[in-house]
Amino acid sequence: MNDSIDSYDPSNGYYTGNIPIYRNNYTSNFKPNTSNIYFRHSYSPPAHENIYLQEKQQSNTVNPRYLNMSNHHQQQQPQQRLTADRYGFENSGSSSTAYYNRIFAQAHSNTYASRYQNPCFPSTTLKQSRETLPIMDDPPLDYLHYTMDSLIQQLVPNETYIPKQSFIYPMFLCSRIHIQPSILLYKLAQSTMNSIKNLTRDRSIRIMNNFLNILSQWTRTFPYDFRNTDMITQLDEILKQINFYEPTLQSNTHSIKKKLLSKLKALENYEEYIRQLNTKALNNHTHIALTTDIINECPTPILFAQQLTHIELDRLKPIGAEELIQYYIMKLSSEEIRAHPNKTSNTQTRTSNDKLSDIVHDKKLTFCLETYVQWFNRLTSFVTTEIVKHTQRRLRIRLINYFIDTAYECFRLNNFNSMIGIIGGLNMQPVKRLKRTWEKIQSNKLEELEQYMNVTKNFANYRLLLKSAIEEADKYGWIVDKIVIPFTSLVLQDVYFIKTHSKDDTVEGGINLKKYYSMAKFISEEFVQCKQSKCSFERNDVIINYITTSPIFNEDSLMLASYECEPPITPNEKEKWSMLQAKMYTSS
């Protein structure tokens, strides 16, 4: 068995060797009247990513006393980074319902029937119709009395109309704020099937075809929803019933299910690849891995920036738009249960609405989004580690200049996430305090880049830069090398702002449909369409392997290494140094 991580061959569905695991991003035929693009864009993953790390003997300038501490950073990640446990994504049943205790009552929806009850299908025989149908106008945004049931009725097709995609996308994306996707699917199917009970065969056929069209859009655009057991079970039952009542629709139902399963399998493989990659990084504490540096592996900043861009796109493209919404649903529900721990702890005193809200929340992991956030954190720590592990000042100076030049190349490539990650690493205290090192650095280029991290006027400089880059890429149809990789932490911050500063409900107690549209528009324009980015420069797997698997120091090890580079000067630094040394010897 070699050191490479087994990878996924899409042709056979299991691991075979030296190529990576990816979940494709899939196109949708959603085309709103405006230029806003609310769908997941096409993605062709690179063919290879050998994560075997070539072990080359390099000159040893590392602080030897910290070799055994370098891997602690990965071990402490659950405390420092976004994890499922931290926000109760999987393990906290109570936190997953608290957020909805208030919202569910305000949605004014009818009581949900048993989730295992099948929608009522008519006994009429169906057949396909290829007739092109007009579409309904979007429901007015200024109406104050929408209930979830009334919005679901807007999704229900009839024989001559289907809802616009400009309504379907925001509804499927944002309705999870009020209702679990499995409940939405149940009610949509039930309403559709009830609508054709007393219709003629031909009219029923047209409605059924339109319903399958809506299901197809859902499974293509938000496939993650169908990882939920209730969702996939309901979908299977719906498709089986359609096949039973109209065998000629089997090709359509089979196509929907086949494409969905392919997407879900690809997602599973991507997740397994990331887990294996993290395991390799966690165990990669060989002497050679700790004594080399990025310049030995990647001699030029341009090449480094290009490989960072490959990594960014690998991790950006699998993220579903719904993950941005779901993450904050999870976060807010956890915050609410911590703020009101007694609200759901006593099951005997809970109201019917409280119990009903148990089924509103999907315990859904936001794996791809969290993986991307963890990658950004790793890049920041990687930059800091690469600098402070060298005791020779000339090597630290060389590396700082190298990283500044790399950040500038990322800026030129519109890879803003890596640019800001590198700048963040240079500004971490273990590097920032090295005054004797920094006095030899020409920092004009760094200061120019730092203006885009300035929080003044809510990152106004960066937002103008991003807007210009997106407009340029859109102007040229997102051709190859028209790349835009946004600063994802700011995207999350903006989604959170919209989520918390725009009310879920209107003053009349109805659902705030404007919020659905504003969130969908923002996520589409600022995030989803950037996943169209494609690069033409060559991929170097050895460099990528070094970046993604080389050991990085934890917070304490970084500070100790920094004090080894330049001894503490101030009383505060000396006190901290003594505390860290005592802590290190106690734990050893």
Coordinates of C-alpha atoms in Angstrom, one line a residue:
M1 CA 0.0 0.0 0.0
N2 CA 1.5 3.3 -1.0
D3 CA 1.2 6.7 0.6
S4 CA -1.4 8.0 -1.8
I5 CA -5.0 8.2 -0.8
D6 CA -7.4 6.1 -2.8
S7 CA -9.6 8.1 -5.1
Y8 CA -12.8 7.8 -7.0
D9 CA -13.3 6.7 -10.5
P10 CA -16.7 7.9 -11.7
S11 CA -17.0 5.1 -14.2
N12 CA -17.2 2.4 -11.6
G13 CA -18.3 4.0 -8.4
Y14 CA -15.5 3.0 -6.0
Y15 CA -12.0 4.0 -5.1
T16 CA -9.2 3.0 -7.5
G17 CA -6.1 5.0 -7.0
N18 CA -4.5 8.3 -7.7
I19 CA -7.3 10.7 -8.7
P20 CA -9.4 12.7 -6.3
I21 CA -13.0 12.5 -5.3
Y22 CA -15.2 15.3 -6.4
R23 CA -18.9 16.1 -6.3
N24 CA -19.9 17.7 -9.6
N25 CA -21.9 20.9 -9.7
Y26 CA -24.9 20.6 -11.8
T27 CA -26.6 23.0 -14.1
S28 CA -30.1 24.1 -13.8
N29 CA -32.3 25.4 -16.5
F30 CA -33.4 28.2 -14.2
K31 CA -33.4 31.5 -16.1
P32 CA -35.0 34.5 -14.3
N33 CA -36.1 37.5 -16.2
T34 CA -33.1 39.5 -14.8
S35 CA -29.5 38.8 -15.1
N36 CA -29.4 37.1 -11.7
I37 CA -28.4 33.5 -11.9
Y38 CA -29.9 31.4 -9.1
F39 CA -28.5 28.0 -10.0
R40 CA -25.6 25.7 -9.5
H41 CA -23.2 26.0 -12.4
S42 CA -21.5 23.3 -14.4
Y43 CA -18.2 22.0 -13.1
S44 CA -15.7 19.7 -14.7
P45 CA -13.3 18.6 -12.1
P46 CA -9.6 18.2 -12.8
A47 CA -8.5 14.7 -13.8
H48 CA -5.9 14.0 -11.2
E49 CA -4.8 14.9 -7.8
N50 CA -2.1 12.6 -6.4
I51 CA -1.8 13.4 -2.7
Y52 CA 1.4 11.5 -2.3
L53 CA 3.9 13.9 -0.6
Q54 CA 7.4 13.4 -2.1
E55 CA 9.9 13.4 0.7
K56 CA 13.0 15.3 -0.4
Q57 CA 15.9 15.9 2.0
Q58 CA 16.2 19.7 2.6
S59 CA 18.4 21.8 4.8
N60 CA 17.3 21.8 8.4
T61 CA 16.6 25.3 9.7
V62 CA 13.5 24.3 11.8
N63 CA 13.2 24.8 15.5
P64 CA 13.9 21.2 16.5
R65 CA 12.3 21.5 19.9
Y66 CA 8.8 22.0 18.3
L67 CA 8.9 19.0 16.0
N68 CA 6.8 16.9 18.3
M69 CA 4.2 19.8 18.7
S70 CA 3.6 20.6 15.1
N71 CA 0.7 18.2 14.6
H72 CA -1.3 19.5 17.6
H73 CA -2.9 22.1 15.5
Q74 CA -4.9 19.6 13.6
Q75 CA -5.8 17.8 16.7
Q76 CA -7.3 20.9 18.2
Q77 CA -9.3 21.9 15.2
P78 CA -12.6 20.9 16.7
Q79 CA -12.2 23.6 19.3
Q80 CA -11.0 26.3 16.9
R81 CA -13.1 25.8 13.8
L82 CA -16.6 25.2 12.6
T83 CA -17.6 21.7 13.4
A84 CA -20.8 19.7 13.5
D85 CA -20.5 19.1 17.2
R86 CA -20.0 22.8 18.0
Y87 CA -23.3 23.8 16.7
G88 CA -25.2 20.7 17.4
F89 CA -25.6 19.7 13.8
E90 CA -25.8 16.0 14.6
N91 CA -25.7 15.4 18.3
S92 CA -28.1 17.8 19.8
G93 CA -31.7 17.0 19.3
S94 CA -33.0 19.9 21.3
S95 CA -30.9 22.5 19.6
S96 CA -32.2 21.5 16.3
T97 CA -35.8 22.5 17.2
A98 CA -35.5 25.5 19.3
Y99 CA -35.1 28.0 16.5
Y100 CA -38.5 26.9 15.0
N101 CA -40.5 27.0 18.2
R102 CA -41.2 30.7 17.5
I103 CA -41.2 30.6 13.7
F104 CA -43.5 27.6 13.2
A105 CA -46.4 29.2 15.0
Q106 CA -46.0 32.3 12.9
A107 CA -46.1 30.5 9.6
H108 CA -49.8 29.7 10.0
S109 CA -49.4 26.4 8.1
N110 CA -51.9 23.6 8.5
T111 CA -50.9 20.6 10.6
Y112 CA -48.6 18.2 8.8
A113 CA -49.9 14.7 8.3
S114 CA -47.8 11.7 9.0
R115 CA -44.6 12.0 7.0
Y116 CA -44.8 8.3 6.1
Q117 CA -48.3 8.7 4.6
N118 CA -48.2 8.6 0.8
P119 CA -49.8 11.4 -1.2
C120 CA -53.2 10.5 -2.6
F121 CA -52.7 9.4 -6.2
P122 CA -55.6 9.0 -8.6
S123 CA -56.3 5.9 -10.4
T124 CA -56.4 7.5 -13.8
T125 CA -53.8 6.4 -16.4
L126 CA -51.3 9.0 -17.4
K127 CA -49.3 9.6 -20.5
Q128 CA -46.7 12.1 -21.6
S129 CA -47.5 15.4 -23.2
R130 CA -44.8 17.5 -25.0
E131 CA -47.0 20.6 -25.1
T132 CA -45.1 23.8 -24.2
L133 CA -47.0 25.6 -21.5
P134 CA -47.1 29.2 -20.4
I135 CA -45.9 30.0 -16.9
M136 CA -47.5 31.9 -14.1
D137 CA -46.3 35.3 -12.9
D138 CA -44.3 35.4 -9.7
P139 CA -46.5 36.0 -6.6
P140 CA -46.4 39.7 -5.5
L141 CA -43.7 40.4 -3.0
D142 CA -45.6 43.1 -1.1
Y143 CA -48.4 40.8 0.0
L144 CA -48.4 40.6 3.8
H145 CA -50.4 37.5 4.5
Y146 CA -48.6 34.6 2.9
T147 CA -48.7 31.3 4.8
M148 CA -46.4 28.4 3.9
D149 CA -49.4 26.5 2.5
S150 CA -50.4 29.4 0.2
L151 CA -46.8 29.6 -1.1
I152 CA -46.8 25.9 -1.7
Q153 CA -50.0 26.3 -3.7
Q154 CA -48.0 28.8 -5.9
L155 CA -45.6 25.9 -6.6
V156 CA -48.4 23.4 -7.6
P157 CA -48.7 23.2 -11.4
N158 CA -51.9 22.8 -13.3
E159 CA -52.5 21.6 -16.9
T160 CA -51.7 25.0 -18.5
Y161 CA -49.3 26.7 -16.1
I162 CA -46.1 26.0 -14.3
P163 CA -44.5 28.4 -11.8
K164 CA -41.6 30.5 -13.0
Q165 CA -38.1 29.4 -12.1
S166 CA -37.5 32.8 -10.6
F167 CA -40.0 31.7 -8.0
I168 CA -39.1 28.1 -7.8
Y169 CA -35.4 28.8 -6.9
P170 CA -36.0 31.2 -4.0
M171 CA -38.8 29.0 -2.7
F172 CA -36.8 25.8 -2.6
L173 CA -33.7 27.6 -1.3
C174 CA -35.2 29.7 1.5
S175 CA -38.4 28.0 2.6
R176 CA -36.2 25.9 4.8
I177 CA -36.2 28.9 7.1
H178 CA -39.8 28.0 8.0
I179 CA -40.3 24.4 7.0
Q180 CA -38.3 21.2 6.6
P181 CA -37.8 20.3 2.9
S182 CA -39.3 16.8 3.5
I183 CA -42.6 18.5 4.7
L184 CA -42.5 20.8 1.7
L185 CA -42.1 17.8 -0.6
Y186 CA -44.9 16.0 1.0
K187 CA -47.3 18.9 0.8
L188 CA -46.4 19.8 -2.8
A189 CA -46.9 16.2 -3.9
Q190 CA -50.2 15.9 -2.0
S191 CA -51.6 19.1 -3.4
T192 CA -50.6 18.2 -6.9
M193 CA -52.1 14.7 -6.7
N194 CA -55.3 15.9 -5.1
S195 CA -55.7 18.4 -8.0
I196 CA -55.9 15.7 -10.6
K197 CA -58.3 13.3 -8.9
N198 CA -61.4 14.3 -10.8
L199 CA -59.8 15.4 -14.1
T200 CA -59.7 13.7 -17.4
R201 CA -56.8 11.5 -18.4
D202 CA -55.2 14.0 -20.8
R203 CA -55.5 16.9 -18.3
S204 CA -53.9 14.7 -15.6
I205 CA -51.1 13.8 -17.8
R206 CA -50.2 17.4 -18.4
I207 CA -50.2 18.2 -14.7
M208 CA -48.1 15.2 -13.9
N209 CA -45.5 16.1 -16.5
N210 CA -45.3 19.6 -15.1
F211 CA -44.9 18.2 -11.6
L212 CA -42.0 16.0 -12.7
N213 CA -40.5 19.1 -14.2
I214 CA -40.5 20.8 -10.8
L215 CA -39.1 17.7 -9.1
S216 CA -36.4 17.6 -11.7
Q217 CA -35.4 21.2 -11.0
W218 CA -35.4 20.5 -7.2
T219 CA -33.2 17.4 -7.5
R220 CA -30.8 19.1 -9.9
T221 CA -30.4 22.4 -8.0
F222 CA -30.6 21.3 -4.4
P223 CA -29.5 17.6 -4.4
Y224 CA -28.3 17.8 -0.8
D225 CA -31.9 18.0 0.4
F226 CA -32.3 14.4 -0.7
R227 CA -29.6 13.1 1.6
N228 CA -32.3 13.2 4.3
T229 CA -34.0 9.8 4.8
D230 CA -37.5 11.2 4.8
M231 CA -36.8 13.1 1.5
I232 CA -35.4 10.2 -0.4
T233 CA -38.1 7.8 0.9
Q234 CA -40.9 10.2 -0.1
L235 CA -39.3 10.7 -3.5
D236 CA -39.1 7.0 -4.1
E237 CA -42.8 6.6 -3.2
I238 CA -43.9 9.4 -5.4
L239 CA -41.9 8.1 -8.4
K240 CA -43.2 4.6 -7.9
Q241 CA -46.8 5.7 -7.7
I242 CA -46.3 7.8 -10.9
N243 CA -44.8 4.8 -12.6
F244 CA -47.7 2.6 -11.5
Y245 CA -50.4 4.8 -12.7
E246 CA -48.7 5.8 -16.0
P247 CA -45.9 3.4 -17.2
T248 CA -45.0 5.7 -20.1
L249 CA -43.6 8.1 -17.6
Q250 CA -41.0 5.6 -16.3
S251 CA -38.2 7.1 -18.5
N252 CA -38.8 10.5 -16.9
T253 CA -38.9 9.2 -13.3
H254 CA -35.9 6.9 -13.9
S255 CA -33.9 9.8 -15.2
I256 CA -34.7 12.0 -12.2
K257 CA -33.7 9.2 -9.8
K258 CA -30.6 8.2 -11.7
K259 CA -29.2 11.7 -11.9
L260 CA -29.9 12.4 -8.3
L261 CA -28.2 9.2 -7.0
S262 CA -25.2 10.0 -9.2
K263 CA -24.9 13.4 -7.5
L264 CA -25.3 12.0 -4.0
K265 CA -22.7 9.4 -4.7
A266 CA -20.3 12.0 -6.0
L267 CA -20.9 14.0 -2.8
E268 CA -20.2 11.0 -0.6
N269 CA -16.9 10.4 -2.5
Y270 CA -15.9 14.0 -2.1
E271 CA -16.5 13.9 1.6
E272 CA -14.5 10.6 1.9
Y273 CA -11.7 12.2 0.0
I274 CA -11.5 15.2 2.3
R275 CA -11.6 12.9 5.4
Q276 CA -8.8 10.8 4.1
L277 CA -6.8 14.0 3.2
N278 CA -7.3 15.3 6.7
T279 CA -6.2 12.0 8.2
K280 CA -3.0 12.1 6.1
A281 CA -2.4 15.7 7.2
L282 CA -3.0 14.7 10.9
N283 CA -0.4 12.0 10.7
N284 CA 2.2 13.7 8.5
H285 CA 4.8 14.5 11.2
T286 CA 7.9 13.1 9.6
H287 CA 11.2 14.9 10.1
I288 CA 11.5 15.6 6.4
A289 CA 8.0 17.1 6.2
L290 CA 8.9 19.4 9.1
T291 CA 12.3 20.6 7.8
T292 CA 11.3 21.6 4.2
D293 CA 9.3 24.7 3.3
I294 CA 7.1 25.9 0.5
I295 CA 10.0 27.5 -1.5
N296 CA 11.7 24.1 -1.7
E297 CA 8.5 22.7 -3.2
C298 CA 7.3 25.7 -5.2
P299 CA 10.0 28.1 -6.2
T300 CA 7.9 31.0 -7.6
P301 CA 5.0 33.0 -6.1
I302 CA 3.2 32.9 -9.4
L303 CA 3.2 29.1 -9.4
F304 CA 2.1 29.0 -5.7
A305 CA -0.8 31.4 -6.4
Q306 CA -1.9 29.2 -9.3
Q307 CA -1.9 26.0 -7.2
L308 CA -3.8 27.9 -4.4
T309 CA -6.4 28.8 -7.0
H310 CA -6.8 25.1 -8.0
I311 CA -7.3 24.2 -4.3
E312 CA -9.8 27.0 -3.9
L313 CA -11.9 25.9 -6.9
D314 CA -11.8 22.3 -5.8
R315 CA -13.4 23.2 -2.5
L316 CA -15.6 26.1 -3.7
K317 CA -17.5 24.3 -6.5
P318 CA -19.0 21.5 -4.4
I319 CA -20.7 23.9 -1.9
G320 CA -24.4 24.1 -2.4
A321 CA -26.3 27.4 -2.1
E322 CA -28.5 25.8 0.5
E323 CA -25.6 25.2 2.8
L324 CA -25.2 28.9 3.4
I325 CA -28.8 29.1 4.6
Q326 CA -28.7 25.8 6.5
Y327 CA -25.5 26.8 8.4
Y328 CA -27.2 29.8 10.0
I329 CA -30.4 27.9 10.7
M330 CA -28.2 25.5 12.7
K331 CA -26.3 28.3 14.3
L332 CA -29.3 30.3 15.3
S333 CA -31.1 27.2 16.6
S334 CA -28.1 26.3 18.8
E335 CA -27.9 29.9 20.1
E336 CA -31.6 29.8 21.0
I337 CA -31.4 26.6 22.9
R338 CA -28.4 27.9 24.8
A339 CA -30.3 31.1 25.6
H340 CA -33.5 29.2 26.6
P341 CA -32.4 25.8 27.8
N342 CA -35.7 25.1 29.6
K343 CA -37.8 25.8 26.6
T344 CA -37.4 22.3 25.2
S345 CA -36.0 20.3 28.0
N346 CA -39.3 19.4 29.6
T347 CA -41.0 17.1 27.2
Q348 CA -44.1 16.8 29.3
T349 CA -44.9 20.5 29.3
R350 CA -44.3 21.2 25.7
T351 CA -47.1 22.5 23.6
S352 CA -48.4 20.9 20.4
N353 CA -46.6 23.5 18.4
D354 CA -43.3 22.7 20.2
K355 CA -43.8 19.0 19.4
L356 CA -44.8 19.8 15.8
S357 CA -41.7 21.9 15.4
D358 CA -39.5 18.8 16.0
I359 CA -40.2 17.7 12.4
V360 CA -39.4 21.1 10.9
H361 CA -35.7 21.0 11.2
D362 CA -33.3 18.9 9.0
K363 CA -30.3 17.7 10.9
K364 CA -28.2 18.3 7.9
L365 CA -24.5 18.7 7.8
T366 CA -23.0 21.5 5.9
F367 CA -19.9 19.5 5.1
C368 CA -18.7 21.2 2.0
L369 CA -19.1 24.7 3.4
E370 CA -17.3 23.7 6.6
T371 CA -14.5 22.1 4.6
Y372 CA -14.0 25.4 2.8
V373 CA -13.9 27.4 6.0
Q374 CA -11.4 24.9 7.4
W375 CA -9.3 25.3 4.3
F376 CA -9.1 29.1 4.8
N377 CA -8.1 28.6 8.4
R378 CA -5.4 26.1 7.4
L379 CA -4.0 28.4 4.8
T380 CA -3.7 31.2 7.4
S381 CA -1.9 28.9 9.9
F382 CA 0.2 27.4 7.1
V383 CA 1.7 30.8 6.2
T384 CA 2.5 31.5 9.8
T385 CA 4.0 28.1 10.4
E386 CA 6.2 28.3 7.3
I387 CA 7.8 31.5 8.6
V388 CA 8.3 30.9 12.3
K389 CA 9.6 27.3 12.0
H390 CA 12.9 28.8 10.7
T391 CA 15.4 30.1 13.2
Q392 CA 17.5 31.9 10.5
R393 CA 16.3 35.4 9.9
R394 CA 17.4 35.5 6.3
L395 CA 15.0 32.5 5.6
R396 CA 12.2 34.2 7.4
I397 CA 12.7 37.4 5.4
R398 CA 12.8 35.4 2.2
L399 CA 9.5 33.6 3.1
I400 CA 7.7 36.8 4.1
N401 CA 8.6 38.4 0.8
Y402 CA 7.6 35.2 -1.0
F403 CA 4.1 35.2 0.7
I404 CA 3.6 38.9 0.0
D405 CA 4.3 38.3 -3.7
T406 CA 2.0 35.3 -3.7
A407 CA -0.8 37.4 -2.1
Y408 CA -0.3 40.0 -4.9
E409 CA -0.4 37.2 -7.6
C410 CA -3.7 36.0 -6.0
F411 CA -5.0 39.5 -6.2
R412 CA -4.1 39.6 -9.9
L413 CA -5.9 36.3 -10.4
N414 CA -9.0 37.6 -8.5
N415 CA -8.4 34.8 -5.9
F416 CA -9.5 37.0 -3.1
N417 CA -10.0 34.1 -0.6
S418 CA -6.4 33.0 -0.8
M419 CA -5.1 36.6 -0.9
I420 CA -6.9 37.4 2.4
G421 CA -5.9 34.1 3.9
I422 CA -2.2 34.8 3.3
I423 CA -2.4 38.4 4.6
G424 CA -4.1 37.0 7.7
G425 CA -1.2 34.6 8.2
L426 CA 1.3 37.5 7.9
N427 CA -0.7 39.5 10.4
M428 CA -0.9 36.8 13.1
Q429 CA 0.9 37.7 16.3
P430 CA 3.7 35.1 16.0
V431 CA 4.8 36.7 12.8
K432 CA 3.8 40.3 13.4
R433 CA 5.9 40.6 16.5
L434 CA 9.2 39.7 14.7
K435 CA 10.4 43.3 14.5
R436 CA 14.0 42.4 13.5
T437 CA 12.6 40.4 10.6
W438 CA 10.1 43.0 9.4
E439 CA 12.6 45.8 9.4
K440 CA 14.2 44.1 6.3
I441 CA 10.9 43.8 4.5
Q442 CA 9.7 46.2 1.8
S443 CA 6.0 46.4 2.9
N444 CA 4.6 48.8 0.3
K445 CA 3.0 45.9 -1.6
L446 CA 1.5 44.4 1.5
E447 CA 0.1 47.8 2.6
E448 CA -1.6 48.1 -0.8
L449 CA -3.2 44.7 -0.4
E450 CA -4.2 45.3 3.2
Q451 CA -6.5 48.2 2.2
Y452 CA -8.9 45.5 0.9
M453 CA -9.1 44.0 4.3
N454 CA -10.0 47.3 5.9
V455 CA -13.3 47.0 7.7
T456 CA -14.0 50.7 7.2
K457 CA -17.4 51.2 5.6
N458 CA -18.1 47.5 5.7
F459 CA -15.2 46.4 3.5
A460 CA -16.1 49.0 0.9
N461 CA -12.8 48.7 -1.0
Y462 CA -13.0 45.0 -1.3
R463 CA -16.7 45.1 -2.3
L464 CA -15.9 47.4 -5.2
L465 CA -13.1 45.2 -6.3
L466 CA -15.3 42.1 -6.2
K467 CA -18.1 43.8 -8.1
S468 CA -15.7 44.9 -10.8
A469 CA -14.2 41.4 -11.1
I470 CA -17.7 39.7 -11.3
E471 CA -18.9 42.2 -13.9
E472 CA -15.7 41.6 -16.0
A473 CA -16.1 37.8 -15.8
D474 CA -19.8 38.1 -16.7
K475 CA -19.1 40.4 -19.6
Y476 CA -17.0 37.6 -21.2
G477 CA -19.3 34.8 -20.3
W478 CA -17.0 33.4 -17.6
I479 CA -14.6 32.1 -20.1
V480 CA -11.5 30.2 -19.0
D481 CA -9.2 32.3 -16.6
K482 CA -11.9 34.8 -15.9
I483 CA -11.7 33.7 -12.3
V484 CA -13.5 35.2 -9.3
I485 CA -13.0 33.5 -5.9
P486 CA -14.8 35.6 -3.2
F487 CA -13.7 36.0 0.4
T488 CA -16.1 33.4 1.7
S489 CA -16.1 34.5 5.3
L490 CA -17.6 37.9 4.2
V491 CA -20.2 36.1 2.1
L492 CA -21.3 34.2 5.2
Q493 CA -21.3 37.4 7.2
D494 CA -23.6 39.0 4.7
V495 CA -26.0 36.0 4.6
Y496 CA -26.1 36.2 8.4
F497 CA -26.9 39.9 8.2
I498 CA -29.8 39.4 5.8
K499 CA -31.0 36.5 7.9
T500 CA -31.0 38.3 11.2
H501 CA -31.8 41.9 10.1
S502 CA -34.7 41.1 7.7
K503 CA -37.7 39.7 9.5
D504 CA -38.9 36.2 8.7
D505 CA -42.5 37.4 8.9
T506 CA -44.4 40.5 7.9
V507 CA -46.1 42.9 10.3
E508 CA -49.3 41.0 9.6
G509 CA -47.8 37.7 10.6
G510 CA -47.4 36.3 7.1
I511 CA -44.2 35.0 5.6
N512 CA -41.8 37.7 4.3
L513 CA -41.4 36.6 0.6
K514 CA -39.2 39.6 -0.1
K515 CA -36.6 38.1 2.2
Y516 CA -36.6 34.8 0.2
Y517 CA -35.9 36.8 -3.0
S518 CA -33.2 39.0 -1.4
M519 CA -31.3 36.1 0.0
A520 CA -31.6 34.1 -3.2
K521 CA -30.4 37.1 -5.2
F522 CA -27.5 37.8 -3.0
I523 CA -26.3 34.1 -2.8
S524 CA -26.6 33.8 -6.6
E525 CA -24.8 37.0 -7.5
E526 CA -22.1 37.0 -4.8
F527 CA -21.4 33.3 -4.5
V528 CA -23.0 30.8 -6.8
Q529 CA -22.1 32.4 -10.1
C530 CA -18.4 32.5 -9.0
K531 CA -18.4 28.7 -9.2
Q532 CA -18.3 29.1 -12.9
S533 CA -14.7 30.1 -12.7
K534 CA -12.2 27.9 -14.6
C535 CA -8.4 28.1 -14.8
S536 CA -6.1 27.0 -17.6
F537 CA -2.8 26.9 -15.8
E538 CA -1.3 23.5 -15.1
R539 CA -2.0 21.6 -11.9
N540 CA 1.0 20.5 -9.8
D541 CA 0.0 17.7 -7.5
V542 CA 3.2 17.7 -5.5
I543 CA 2.8 21.3 -4.6
I544 CA -0.9 20.9 -3.8
N545 CA -0.1 17.9 -1.6
Y546 CA 2.5 19.9 0.3
I547 CA 0.1 22.7 0.9
T548 CA -2.8 20.5 2.0
T549 CA -0.9 17.9 4.1
S550 CA 2.2 19.5 5.6
P551 CA 2.2 19.9 9.4
I552 CA 1.1 23.2 10.9
F553 CA 1.7 24.4 14.4
N554 CA -1.1 25.0 16.9
E555 CA -1.5 28.4 18.6
D556 CA 0.9 27.7 21.5
S557 CA 3.5 26.1 19.3
L558 CA 3.4 29.1 16.9
M559 CA 4.1 31.5 19.8
L560 CA 6.9 29.4 21.3
A561 CA 8.5 29.1 17.8
S562 CA 8.2 32.9 17.4
Y563 CA 9.9 33.5 20.8
E564 CA 12.7 31.1 19.6
C565 CA 13.1 33.3 16.4
E566 CA 13.2 36.5 18.4
P567 CA 13.3 36.4 22.2
P568 CA 10.6 38.1 24.2
I569 CA 11.3 41.7 25.0
T570 CA 8.4 43.2 27.0
P571 CA 7.4 42.0 30.4
N572 CA 4.1 40.9 29.0
E573 CA 5.9 38.7 26.4
K574 CA 8.3 37.3 28.9
E575 CA 5.4 36.3 31.2
K576 CA 3.6 34.6 28.3
W577 CA 6.7 32.8 27.2
S578 CA 7.2 31.4 30.7
M579 CA 3.6 30.3 30.8
L580 CA 3.8 28.5 27.5
Q581 CA 7.1 26.8 28.4
A582 CA 5.5 25.5 31.6
K583 CA 2.5 24.3 29.7
M584 CA 4.7 22.5 27.2
Y585 CA 6.7 20.7 29.8
T586 CA 3.6 19.8 31.8
S587 CA 2.0 18.2 28.7
S588 CA 5.1 16.4 27.5

